[in-house]
Coordinates of C-alpha atoms and ligand atoms in Angstrom, one line a residue:
M273 CA 28.4 94.1 76.2
S274 CA 25.6 94.9 78.6
I275 CA 23.8 92.7 81.1
F276 CA 20.7 92.8 78.9
K277 CA 22.7 91.7 75.8
D278 CA 24.3 88.9 77.8
L279 CA 20.8 87.7 78.8
N280 CA 19.7 87.8 75.2
K281 CA 22.8 85.9 74.0
D282 CA 22.2 83.2 76.7
I283 CA 18.6 82.7 75.6
E284 CA 19.6 82.7 71.9
M285 CA 22.0 79.9 72.7
L286 CA 19.2 77.9 74.3
V287 CA 16.9 78.5 71.4
K288 CA 19.6 77.3 69.1
E289 CA 20.0 74.2 71.2
A290 CA 16.2 73.6 70.8
G291 CA 17.0 73.5 67.1
Y292 CA 16.2 77.1 65.9
D293 CA 18.6 79.6 64.5
I294 CA 17.7 83.1 65.6
E295 CA 19.5 86.4 65.1
N296 CA 17.6 89.1 67.0
L297 CA 15.8 87.8 69.9
S298 CA 12.6 89.8 70.8
L299 CA 13.0 89.6 74.6
Q300 CA 10.9 92.3 76.2
I301 CA 9.8 93.4 79.6
S302 CA 6.3 92.1 80.0
G303 CA 3.3 94.3 80.5
R304 CA 1.6 91.4 82.3
K305 CA 3.6 91.0 85.5
D306 CA 1.2 88.2 86.6
L307 CA 2.4 86.1 83.7
G308 CA 6.1 86.7 83.9
Q309 CA 8.8 89.4 84.0
F310 CA 9.7 89.0 80.3
Q311 CA 8.0 88.0 77.1
L312 CA 9.5 86.3 74.1
N313 CA 7.5 86.5 70.8
D314 CA 10.0 84.7 68.6
A315 CA 8.0 81.5 68.1
M316 CA 5.7 83.3 65.7
T317 CA 8.6 84.5 63.5
L318 CA 10.3 81.1 63.7
A319 CA 7.1 79.4 62.7
K320 CA 7.2 81.2 59.3
K321 CA 10.9 80.4 58.8
Y322 CA 10.6 76.7 59.7
G323 CA 7.1 76.1 58.4
K324 CA 6.0 74.8 61.8
N325 CA 3.3 75.4 64.3
P326 CA 4.4 78.2 66.6
R327 CA 3.0 76.5 69.7
Q328 CA 5.2 73.5 68.9
I329 CA 8.3 75.8 68.6
A330 CA 7.4 77.5 71.8
E331 CA 7.2 74.2 73.6
D332 CA 10.6 73.1 72.3
I333 CA 12.1 76.4 73.5
V334 CA 10.4 76.1 76.9
L335 CA 11.8 72.7 77.4
K336 CA 15.3 74.0 77.0
L337 CA 14.6 77.1 79.2
S338 CA 13.2 74.9 82.0
N339 CA 16.4 72.9 82.3
D340 CA 18.2 76.1 83.1
S341 CA 18.0 77.2 86.7
R342 CA 18.2 80.8 85.8
F343 CA 14.6 80.8 84.4
T344 CA 11.5 80.1 86.4
N345 CA 7.8 80.1 85.9
I346 CA 8.1 79.6 82.2
N347 CA 4.7 79.3 80.4
I348 CA 3.1 79.7 77.0
A349 CA 0.2 82.0 76.3
G350 CA -2.0 82.2 73.2
P351 CA -0.5 81.0 70.0
G352 CA 3.1 80.8 71.3
F353 CA 4.0 83.8 73.5
I354 CA 6.6 82.6 76.0
N355 CA 6.6 84.2 79.5
I356 CA 9.8 84.0 81.5
T357 CA 10.7 85.0 85.0
L358 CA 14.3 85.3 86.2
S359 CA 15.5 83.4 89.3
D360 CA 16.5 85.5 92.3
N361 CA 20.0 84.2 91.8
Y362 CA 20.1 85.7 88.4
L363 CA 18.7 89.0 89.6
I364 CA 21.2 89.1 92.4
E365 CA 23.9 88.6 89.8
V366 CA 22.5 91.6 87.9
F367 CA 23.0 93.8 91.0
N368 CA 26.5 92.4 91.6
T369 CA 27.6 92.9 88.0
V370 CA 26.4 96.5 88.0
L371 CA 28.0 97.1 91.4
N372 CA 31.3 96.1 90.1
N373 CA 31.0 97.8 86.7
I374 CA 28.4 100.3 85.8
N375 CA 29.4 100.0 82.2
S376 CA 27.5 96.7 82.1
C377 CA 24.4 98.9 81.8
I378 CA 25.7 100.4 78.6
D379 CA 26.0 98.9 75.1
K380 CA 28.8 100.8 73.4
Q381 CA 28.4 101.9 69.8
L382 CA 30.7 101.7 66.9
A383 CA 32.8 104.8 67.7
K384 CA 32.0 107.8 65.4
K385 CA 33.3 111.3 65.3
I386 CA 30.3 113.6 65.8
I387 CA 30.1 117.4 65.9
I388 CA 27.1 118.8 67.7
D389 CA 26.0 122.3 66.9
Y390 CA 23.7 123.3 69.8
G391 CA 24.6 126.9 70.9
G392 CA 23.8 129.5 68.4
A393 CA 23.9 132.4 70.9
N394 CA 24.2 135.8 69.2
V395 CA 26.9 138.1 70.3
S396 CA 25.7 141.4 71.9
K397 CA 22.2 139.9 72.4
A398 CA 21.1 138.3 75.6
L399 CA 20.6 134.6 75.6
H400 CA 16.8 134.1 75.7
V401 CA 14.3 131.4 76.4
G402 CA 14.6 130.0 72.9
H403 CA 18.2 129.1 73.5
L404 CA 17.3 126.8 76.4
R405 CA 16.2 123.7 74.5
P406 CA 19.1 123.4 72.0
A407 CA 21.6 124.0 74.8
N408 CA 20.0 121.6 77.2
I409 CA 19.2 118.8 74.9
G410 CA 22.3 119.2 72.8
E411 CA 24.6 119.0 75.8
A412 CA 22.8 115.9 77.2
L413 CA 23.0 114.1 73.8
K414 CA 26.6 115.0 73.6
R415 CA 27.3 113.4 77.0
L416 CA 25.2 110.4 76.1
A417 CA 26.9 109.9 72.7
K418 CA 30.3 110.1 74.5
L419 CA 29.2 107.6 77.2
L420 CA 28.2 105.2 74.4
G421 CA 31.8 105.4 73.1
N422 CA 31.7 108.1 70.4
N423 CA 34.1 110.9 69.9
V424 CA 32.0 114.0 70.2
L425 CA 32.7 117.7 70.0
G426 CA 30.2 120.4 71.0
D427 CA 30.4 123.7 69.2
A428 CA 28.8 126.9 70.4
H429 CA 28.6 128.3 66.9
L430 CA 28.3 131.9 68.0
G431 CA 26.3 134.3 65.8
D432 CA 29.1 136.9 65.7
Y433 CA 29.2 138.1 62.2
G434 CA 26.1 139.6 60.6
R435 CA 24.4 143.0 60.6
P436 CA 23.5 143.1 64.3
L437 CA 27.2 143.6 65.0
G438 CA 27.3 146.5 62.5
L439 CA 24.4 148.0 64.2
V440 CA 25.9 147.7 67.7
I441 CA 29.2 149.2 66.6
L442 CA 27.4 152.1 64.8
E443 CA 25.5 152.9 68.0
I444 CA 28.7 152.8 70.1
K445 CA 30.2 155.2 67.5
K446 CA 27.2 157.6 68.0
M447 CA 27.7 157.4 71.8
Y448 CA 31.5 157.7 71.8
P449 CA 32.5 159.3 68.5
N450 CA 36.0 160.1 69.8
L451 CA 37.1 156.6 70.6
A452 CA 40.4 155.8 68.9
F453 CA 38.7 152.8 67.1
F454 CA 36.9 155.3 64.9
D455 CA 39.8 157.7 64.4
E456 CA 41.3 157.1 61.0
T457 CA 44.4 159.0 61.9
Y458 CA 45.1 156.7 64.9
T459 CA 48.1 154.4 64.1
G460 CA 48.8 153.0 67.6
S461 CA 47.8 149.7 69.1
Y462 CA 44.2 149.2 70.2
E463 CA 45.1 146.9 73.0
D464 CA 45.2 149.5 75.7
V465 CA 42.4 151.6 74.3
D466 CA 39.6 151.8 76.9
L467 CA 36.2 150.7 75.7
P468 CA 33.7 152.0 78.2
I469 CA 31.0 149.3 77.5
T470 CA 29.8 146.5 79.6
N471 CA 27.7 143.5 78.6
A472 CA 24.7 145.1 80.2
D473 CA 25.2 148.1 77.9
L474 CA 25.4 145.8 74.9
E475 CA 22.1 144.2 75.7
K476 CA 20.5 147.7 75.7
I477 CA 22.4 149.0 72.7
Y478 CA 21.3 146.3 70.3
P479 CA 17.5 146.8 70.6
L480 CA 18.0 150.5 70.4
A481 CA 20.1 150.3 67.3
S482 CA 17.8 147.8 65.7
A483 CA 14.8 150.0 66.3
K484 CA 16.6 153.0 64.9
S485 CA 17.5 151.1 61.7
K486 CA 13.9 150.3 61.1
E487 CA 12.9 153.9 61.0
D488 CA 16.0 155.6 59.5
E489 CA 17.3 154.4 56.2
E490 CA 20.5 156.4 56.4
Y491 CA 21.3 154.8 59.8
L492 CA 20.7 151.4 58.3
E493 CA 23.0 152.2 55.4
E494 CA 25.7 153.3 57.8
A495 CA 25.3 150.0 59.7
R496 CA 25.7 148.1 56.5
K497 CA 28.9 149.9 55.7
I498 CA 30.3 149.1 59.2
T499 CA 29.3 145.5 58.8
A500 CA 31.3 145.4 55.6
K501 CA 34.2 147.1 57.3
I502 CA 34.2 144.4 60.0
Q503 CA 34.0 141.6 57.5
N504 CA 36.8 143.2 55.4
H505 CA 39.0 143.5 58.6
V506 CA 39.2 147.3 58.3
R507 CA 41.5 148.5 61.1
G508 CA 39.7 150.0 64.1
Y509 CA 36.3 148.6 63.2
Y510 CA 37.6 145.1 63.2
D511 CA 39.4 145.8 66.5
I512 CA 36.4 147.1 68.3
W513 CA 34.3 144.2 66.9
K514 CA 36.8 141.8 68.5
R515 CA 36.5 143.6 71.8
V516 CA 32.7 143.5 71.7
V517 CA 32.7 139.8 70.9
E518 CA 35.0 139.2 73.9
I519 CA 32.7 141.1 76.3
S520 CA 29.6 139.4 75.1
K521 CA 31.2 135.9 74.9
A522 CA 32.3 136.1 78.5
D523 CA 28.7 136.7 79.6
I524 CA 27.3 134.1 77.3
K525 CA 29.8 131.6 78.7
Q526 CA 28.6 132.4 82.2
V527 CA 25.0 131.7 81.4
Y528 CA 25.8 128.4 79.7
D529 CA 27.9 127.5 82.7
R530 CA 25.0 128.0 85.0
L531 CA 23.1 125.5 82.9
N532 CA 26.1 123.1 83.0
V533 CA 26.5 123.4 79.3
N534 CA 30.1 123.3 78.2
F535 CA 31.3 123.6 74.6
E536 CA 34.6 122.0 73.5
L537 CA 34.6 124.5 70.6
W538 CA 33.8 128.2 70.7
Q539 CA 33.8 128.8 67.0
G540 CA 31.8 131.6 65.5
E541 CA 30.1 132.4 62.2
S542 CA 33.1 134.7 61.6
D543 CA 35.5 131.8 61.7
A544 CA 33.5 130.0 59.0
A545 CA 33.5 133.1 56.8
E546 CA 37.3 132.7 56.4
Y547 CA 36.4 129.6 54.4
F548 CA 34.2 131.5 52.0
P549 CA 36.7 132.0 49.2
E550 CA 37.3 128.2 49.1
L551 CA 33.6 127.5 49.3
N552 CA 32.9 130.0 46.5
E553 CA 35.4 128.2 44.3
I554 CA 33.8 124.8 44.9
F555 CA 30.4 126.3 44.1
E556 CA 31.6 128.2 41.0
K557 CA 33.4 125.2 39.6
S558 CA 30.4 122.9 40.1
G559 CA 28.3 125.2 38.0
V560 CA 25.3 125.2 40.3
L561 CA 25.3 129.0 40.9
E562 CA 22.7 131.1 39.0
E563 CA 22.3 134.9 38.8
S564 CA 19.2 136.4 40.1
E565 CA 18.8 140.2 40.4
G566 CA 22.5 140.6 41.0
A567 CA 22.6 137.9 43.7
K568 CA 23.9 134.4 43.3
I569 CA 21.5 131.6 44.1
V570 CA 21.4 127.8 44.1
D571 CA 18.3 125.9 42.9
V572 CA 17.7 123.2 45.5
K573 CA 14.3 121.9 44.4
K574 CA 13.7 118.2 43.9
E575 CA 11.1 116.5 41.7
T576 CA 9.8 114.7 44.7
D577 CA 9.1 118.0 46.7
N578 CA 5.4 118.5 47.4
S579 CA 5.9 121.8 49.2
P580 CA 7.7 124.9 47.9
M581 CA 11.4 124.9 48.1
P582 CA 12.9 128.4 47.5
P583 CA 16.4 128.7 46.1
L584 CA 19.3 129.1 48.5
L585 CA 20.7 132.6 48.6
F586 CA 24.4 132.1 48.1
L587 CA 25.7 135.6 47.8
R588 CA 23.7 138.8 48.2
S589 CA 23.9 141.5 45.5
N590 CA 25.9 143.7 47.9
G591 CA 28.4 140.9 48.3
T592 CA 27.6 139.9 51.9
L593 CA 27.0 136.2 52.9
S594 CA 23.6 134.8 53.8
Y595 CA 22.9 132.7 56.9
Q596 CA 22.8 129.7 54.6
T597 CA 26.2 130.4 53.1
T598 CA 27.7 130.8 56.5
D599 CA 26.4 127.4 57.4
L600 CA 27.8 125.9 54.2
A601 CA 31.2 127.5 55.0
T602 CA 30.9 126.0 58.5
I603 CA 30.5 122.6 57.0
L604 CA 33.6 123.1 55.0
E605 CA 35.5 124.4 58.0
R606 CA 34.4 121.4 60.1
K607 CA 35.3 118.9 57.4
K608 CA 38.8 120.4 57.0
K609 CA 39.5 120.7 60.7
Y610 CA 37.8 117.7 62.2
D611 CA 36.7 115.4 59.4
P612 CA 33.5 114.3 61.2
D613 CA 31.3 111.3 60.4
E614 CA 28.2 113.1 61.5
I615 CA 27.1 116.7 62.2
W616 CA 24.0 117.2 64.3
Y617 CA 22.3 120.6 64.6
F618 CA 19.9 121.3 67.4
T619 CA 17.6 124.3 66.8
D620 CA 14.0 125.4 67.0
A621 CA 11.8 123.6 64.4
R622 CA 11.3 126.9 62.6
Q623 CA 14.8 126.5 61.1
S624 CA 14.0 123.3 59.3
L625 CA 13.7 124.8 55.8
H626 CA 17.0 126.6 56.3
F627 CA 18.8 123.4 57.1
E628 CA 17.1 121.5 54.3
Q629 CA 18.3 124.1 51.8
V630 CA 21.8 124.0 53.3
F631 CA 22.1 120.2 53.2
R632 CA 20.8 120.0 49.7
A633 CA 23.2 122.5 48.4
A634 CA 26.1 120.8 50.3
R635 CA 25.1 117.4 48.7
K636 CA 24.8 119.0 45.2
V637 CA 28.5 120.1 45.2
K638 CA 29.6 117.1 47.3
L639 CA 30.9 119.4 50.0
V640 CA 31.2 116.3 52.2
E641 CA 31.4 112.6 51.2
D642 CA 28.0 110.9 50.9
R643 CA 28.7 108.8 54.0
V644 CA 28.8 111.9 56.2
I645 CA 25.5 112.4 58.0
L646 CA 24.1 116.0 58.2
E647 CA 21.1 116.1 60.5
H648 CA 18.9 118.9 61.8
I649 CA 17.1 117.9 64.9
P650 CA 14.0 120.2 65.2
L651 CA 12.9 121.1 68.7
G652 CA 9.6 122.1 70.1
T653 CA 9.4 125.3 72.1
M654 CA 8.7 126.1 75.7
N655 CA 5.5 128.1 75.8
G656 CA 3.5 130.3 78.1
K657 CA -0.1 129.4 79.0
D658 CA -1.1 131.3 75.8
G659 CA 0.6 128.6 73.7
K660 CA 3.2 131.1 72.4
P661 CA 6.9 131.1 73.4
F662 CA 7.2 132.0 77.0
K663 CA 7.5 135.8 77.7
T664 CA 8.1 138.2 80.5
R665 CA 5.1 139.6 82.4
D666 CA 5.1 142.7 80.2
G667 CA 5.2 140.6 77.1
G668 CA 8.9 141.0 76.3
V669 CA 11.4 138.4 75.3
M670 CA 12.3 136.3 78.4
S671 CA 16.1 136.2 78.9
L672 CA 17.6 132.9 80.0
K673 CA 19.0 134.6 83.1
G674 CA 15.5 135.9 83.9
L675 CA 14.1 132.5 83.4
I676 CA 16.6 130.9 85.8
E677 CA 15.9 133.5 88.4
L678 CA 12.2 132.9 88.1
V679 CA 12.6 129.2 88.9
K680 CA 15.1 130.0 91.6
E681 CA 12.6 132.1 93.5
E682 CA 10.4 129.1 93.6
T683 CA 13.1 126.5 94.6
K684 CA 14.4 128.9 97.3
K685 CA 11.1 128.6 99.1
R686 CA 11.6 124.9 99.4
I687 CA 15.1 124.8 100.8
D688 CA 15.4 123.2 104.3
T689 CA 16.4 126.3 106.3
T690 CA 16.9 124.2 109.5
T691 CA 19.9 122.3 108.2
I692 CA 21.2 124.5 105.5
S693 CA 23.2 127.6 106.4
E694 CA 22.4 130.9 104.8
E695 CA 25.6 131.1 102.7
K696 CA 24.9 127.8 101.1
R697 CA 21.2 128.4 100.4
D698 CA 21.7 130.4 97.3
K699 CA 24.0 128.0 95.6
I700 CA 21.7 125.1 96.4
A701 CA 18.6 127.0 95.3
E702 CA 20.4 127.5 92.0
Q703 CA 21.3 123.9 91.6
V704 CA 17.8 122.8 92.3
A705 CA 16.4 125.4 90.0
I706 CA 18.6 124.2 87.1
A707 CA 17.6 120.6 87.8
A708 CA 13.9 121.7 87.8
L709 CA 14.2 123.6 84.5
K710 CA 16.3 121.0 82.7
Y711 CA 14.3 118.0 83.8
A712 CA 11.0 119.6 82.8
D713 CA 12.6 120.3 79.4
F714 CA 13.7 116.7 78.9
L715 CA 10.4 115.1 79.9
P716 CA 8.4 115.8 76.7
Y717 CA 9.7 114.3 73.5
R718 CA 12.2 116.9 72.1
G719 CA 9.9 117.8 69.1
T720 CA 6.9 118.5 71.3
D721 CA 6.1 122.0 72.7
Y722 CA 5.4 122.2 76.4
I723 CA 4.2 124.8 78.9
F724 CA 6.3 126.6 81.5
E725 CA 4.7 125.9 84.9
V726 CA 7.1 126.9 87.6
E727 CA 5.3 125.5 90.6
K728 CA 5.0 122.1 88.9
F729 CA 8.6 122.0 87.8
A730 CA 9.9 123.0 91.2
D731 CA 7.7 120.6 93.2
L732 CA 9.4 118.1 95.4
E733 CA 6.8 115.5 94.6
G734 CA 6.0 114.0 91.2
K735 CA 8.0 113.8 87.9
T736 CA 10.4 116.7 88.7
G737 CA 14.1 117.4 88.9
P738 CA 13.8 118.3 92.6
Y739 CA 12.1 115.0 93.4
L740 CA 15.0 113.1 91.8
L741 CA 17.6 115.2 93.6
Y742 CA 15.9 114.9 96.9
S743 CA 15.6 111.1 96.6
T744 CA 19.2 110.7 95.4
I745 CA 20.6 112.8 98.2
R746 CA 18.6 110.6 100.6
M747 CA 20.2 107.5 99.1
K748 CA 23.6 109.1 99.6
S749 CA 23.0 110.0 103.2
L750 CA 21.7 106.4 103.9
L751 CA 24.9 105.0 102.5
A752 CA 27.0 107.4 104.5
K753 CA 25.4 106.2 107.7
A754 CA 26.3 102.5 107.0
K755 CA 30.1 102.8 107.1
D756 CA 30.6 99.2 108.2
I757 CA 29.4 97.8 104.9
K758 CA 32.1 96.7 102.4
Y759 CA 29.9 96.8 99.3
E760 CA 31.3 93.7 97.9
K761 CA 28.3 91.6 97.0
M762 CA 24.5 91.2 97.4
H763 CA 23.4 88.0 99.1
M764 CA 19.6 87.9 98.8
L765 CA 16.4 89.5 97.6
N766 CA 13.6 89.8 100.0
S767 CA 10.6 91.3 98.2
E768 CA 8.8 91.9 94.9
I769 CA 9.8 95.5 94.6
E770 CA 13.5 94.5 94.8
R771 CA 12.9 92.2 91.9
E772 CA 11.2 95.0 90.0
I773 CA 14.2 97.3 90.6
A774 CA 16.5 94.6 89.1
I775 CA 14.3 94.3 86.0
T776 CA 14.4 98.1 85.6
I777 CA 18.1 98.0 85.8
L778 CA 18.4 95.2 83.3
N779 CA 16.5 97.4 80.9
M780 CA 18.8 100.4 81.2
P781 CA 21.0 99.7 78.1
N782 CA 17.9 99.7 75.9
I783 CA 16.8 103.1 77.2
L784 CA 20.2 104.6 76.5
T785 CA 20.4 103.2 73.0
K786 CA 16.8 104.3 72.1
S787 CA 17.5 107.8 73.4
V788 CA 20.6 108.3 71.3
E789 CA 18.8 107.0 68.3
A790 CA 15.8 109.2 68.8
K791 CA 18.0 112.1 69.9
S792 CA 15.6 112.8 72.7
L793 CA 16.0 112.5 76.4
N794 CA 12.4 111.8 77.3
E795 CA 12.9 108.1 77.8
I796 CA 15.9 108.7 80.1
A797 CA 13.9 111.3 82.1
E798 CA 11.0 108.8 82.5
Y799 CA 13.4 106.0 83.3
L800 CA 15.0 108.0 86.1
Y801 CA 11.6 108.7 87.6
K802 CA 10.6 105.0 87.4
L803 CA 13.8 103.7 89.0
T804 CA 13.7 106.4 91.7
S805 CA 10.0 105.8 92.6
Q806 CA 10.6 102.1 92.7
Y807 CA 13.5 102.7 95.0
N808 CA 11.5 105.0 97.2
K809 CA 8.7 102.4 97.5
F810 CA 11.4 99.9 98.7
Y811 CA 12.8 102.5 101.1
N812 CA 9.5 103.2 102.7
E813 CA 8.7 99.6 103.1
N814 CA 11.9 98.7 105.0
K815 CA 13.9 99.8 108.0
I816 CA 17.2 99.4 106.3
L817 CA 19.7 100.6 108.9
V818 CA 18.3 98.7 111.8
E819 CA 17.7 95.4 110.0
E820 CA 19.0 92.7 112.3
N821 CA 19.8 90.1 109.6
E822 CA 23.3 91.2 108.6
L823 CA 23.1 89.7 105.2
L824 CA 19.8 91.3 104.4
R825 CA 21.0 94.7 105.6
E826 CA 24.1 94.4 103.5
S827 CA 22.0 93.4 100.4
W828 CA 19.7 96.3 100.9
L829 CA 22.5 98.7 101.1
I830 CA 24.1 97.3 98.0
L831 CA 20.8 97.7 96.2
T832 CA 20.8 101.3 97.4
N833 CA 24.4 101.8 96.2
V834 CA 23.6 100.4 92.7
V835 CA 20.5 102.7 92.3
Y836 CA 22.5 105.6 93.6
N837 CA 25.3 105.0 91.1
I838 CA 22.8 104.8 88.2
N839 CA 21.1 108.0 89.3
N840 CA 24.4 109.7 89.5
L841 CA 25.4 108.5 86.1
L842 CA 22.1 109.4 84.4
L843 CA 21.8 112.8 86.1
D844 CA 25.2 113.6 84.9
V845 CA 24.3 112.7 81.4
L846 CA 21.4 115.1 81.7
G847 CA 23.8 117.8 82.9
I848 CA 22.1 117.9 86.3
E849 CA 24.2 118.5 89.4
I850 CA 23.4 116.9 92.7
P851 CA 23.7 119.3 95.6
E852 CA 25.1 118.2 99.0
K853 CA 21.8 118.7 100.8
M854 CA 18.5 120.4 100.0
Ligands
LIG959 N1 22.5 132.0 65.8 C1 21.4 131.3 65.2 C2 20.1 131.9 65.6 O1 20.0 132.5 66.7 C3 21.3 129.8 65.5 C4 22.5 129.0 64.9 C5 22.2 127.6 64.8 N2 23.3 126.9 64.2 C6 23.6 126.9 63.0 N3 24.6 126.2 62.5 N4 22.9 127.6 62.1 O2 19.1 131.7 64.9

């Protein structure tokens, strides 16, 4: 149980002693610091329950609180709002508890098994700016849900199956018609067959093939046939497809690595397709499939709908699977392999209809038990100044690599060249760039669009990743300079800002719980900024290392230690690395 819950329980006990039974106390940080650190609004609710005057109830509660030395300056405002301030001894206790066990800032949840689908990279296409938010936010929520005690798996869910792969392999065939993969008389192993294609080639081949297919019907038809060959595991075609997937996957992994995004599972749409026969049987048996112009569809409308809900395309007339069906097969695959309690999908908001159709069809045939939660979490986009998804200077799709480089150019300018050697500079510029990009992406609510502003994101001042890193590194170096301290316990508080820091720390469990419930990191991003700025104010007001009062110096360093540990923990949740120096 967290320090905040402990405090709530203690107050609940006192309210009970005053004669009132209460279940969920409403203890809140007060917006009116002049009246008290916390506010309690329960007298109003209790008044209804007990048919009494709220003011009378508040007075009864205050009497009990006043007899407890942990609470000071207790007063009643208006009809019965109770203002409470915590004693310094209690706040010192807060620091000491967190110092000994940082888990006291966390309220664990009832452990659930959760699969998070937040990759969605497409094989042979470069990761682009639209892949940033799902990866970034999905990874952080995975880390947060784990921290809160859940059993969580992240899945990259690669787009490795559809027509784009048919197009790419067709174009490779045009470039290298004599490759053994395309030679029907070849009977040897493909393992040692050289494929003279790099990832950079793939990234050029796909747009080329895609453009050709739009102009040339025959070319498109050929690509369709190759797609079918891949999906039917036809020798040669299936083998070159596997090789292409490997080449592309290695590059995709590298980009995700740069963003500190790590998937436990690297399943692809192709893995799910293996479950199609079983899925098909479930759908056939349940009688929900309808024929429509040679295709099979599922009606997923509901009477309560007030916007159009098109049917789900289950099987195309040419026998290939739709994007929706691949997702249905993926649900079946996940159920059989992992039996999750919840599946969360992070994608751009534009895929909302897709997921609504998929979930409705899944429920119709009871693909998973009713208790299993399927949730799409729609995300806003990162836009350019024109309000449209951020593009390259010449108006093209911005790759994720390109985006990272752009931010890195900016953070490089701000690296301290006097203390950081040239070999280290690039690595540090990269770490700071990733922090800048990620933090800026967390700051707005996840459903809200925002604008890419590189100078602002990379700034060392203000609500930015670099500000947090710079401040946290400074805490670390301060701690390193005070080697004589044993970091056992805080002795005293000396100023108002120290008390404010304690209150902020007390509130941390609430921020974590709210974030996981909202599936958004904006509150954690704001929280880190608040705690860090409060700490910096404290830092600037005091000469910590040269303080002559030993007990005070030790107390200040302990405060620093606690804030440093919290920053470390939360930056790690956000997937932001702290460089050695910057
Ligand atoms: N590959 C897809 C795309 O680029 C995203 C996949 C999202 N996940 C899912 N289970 N559909 O649009």
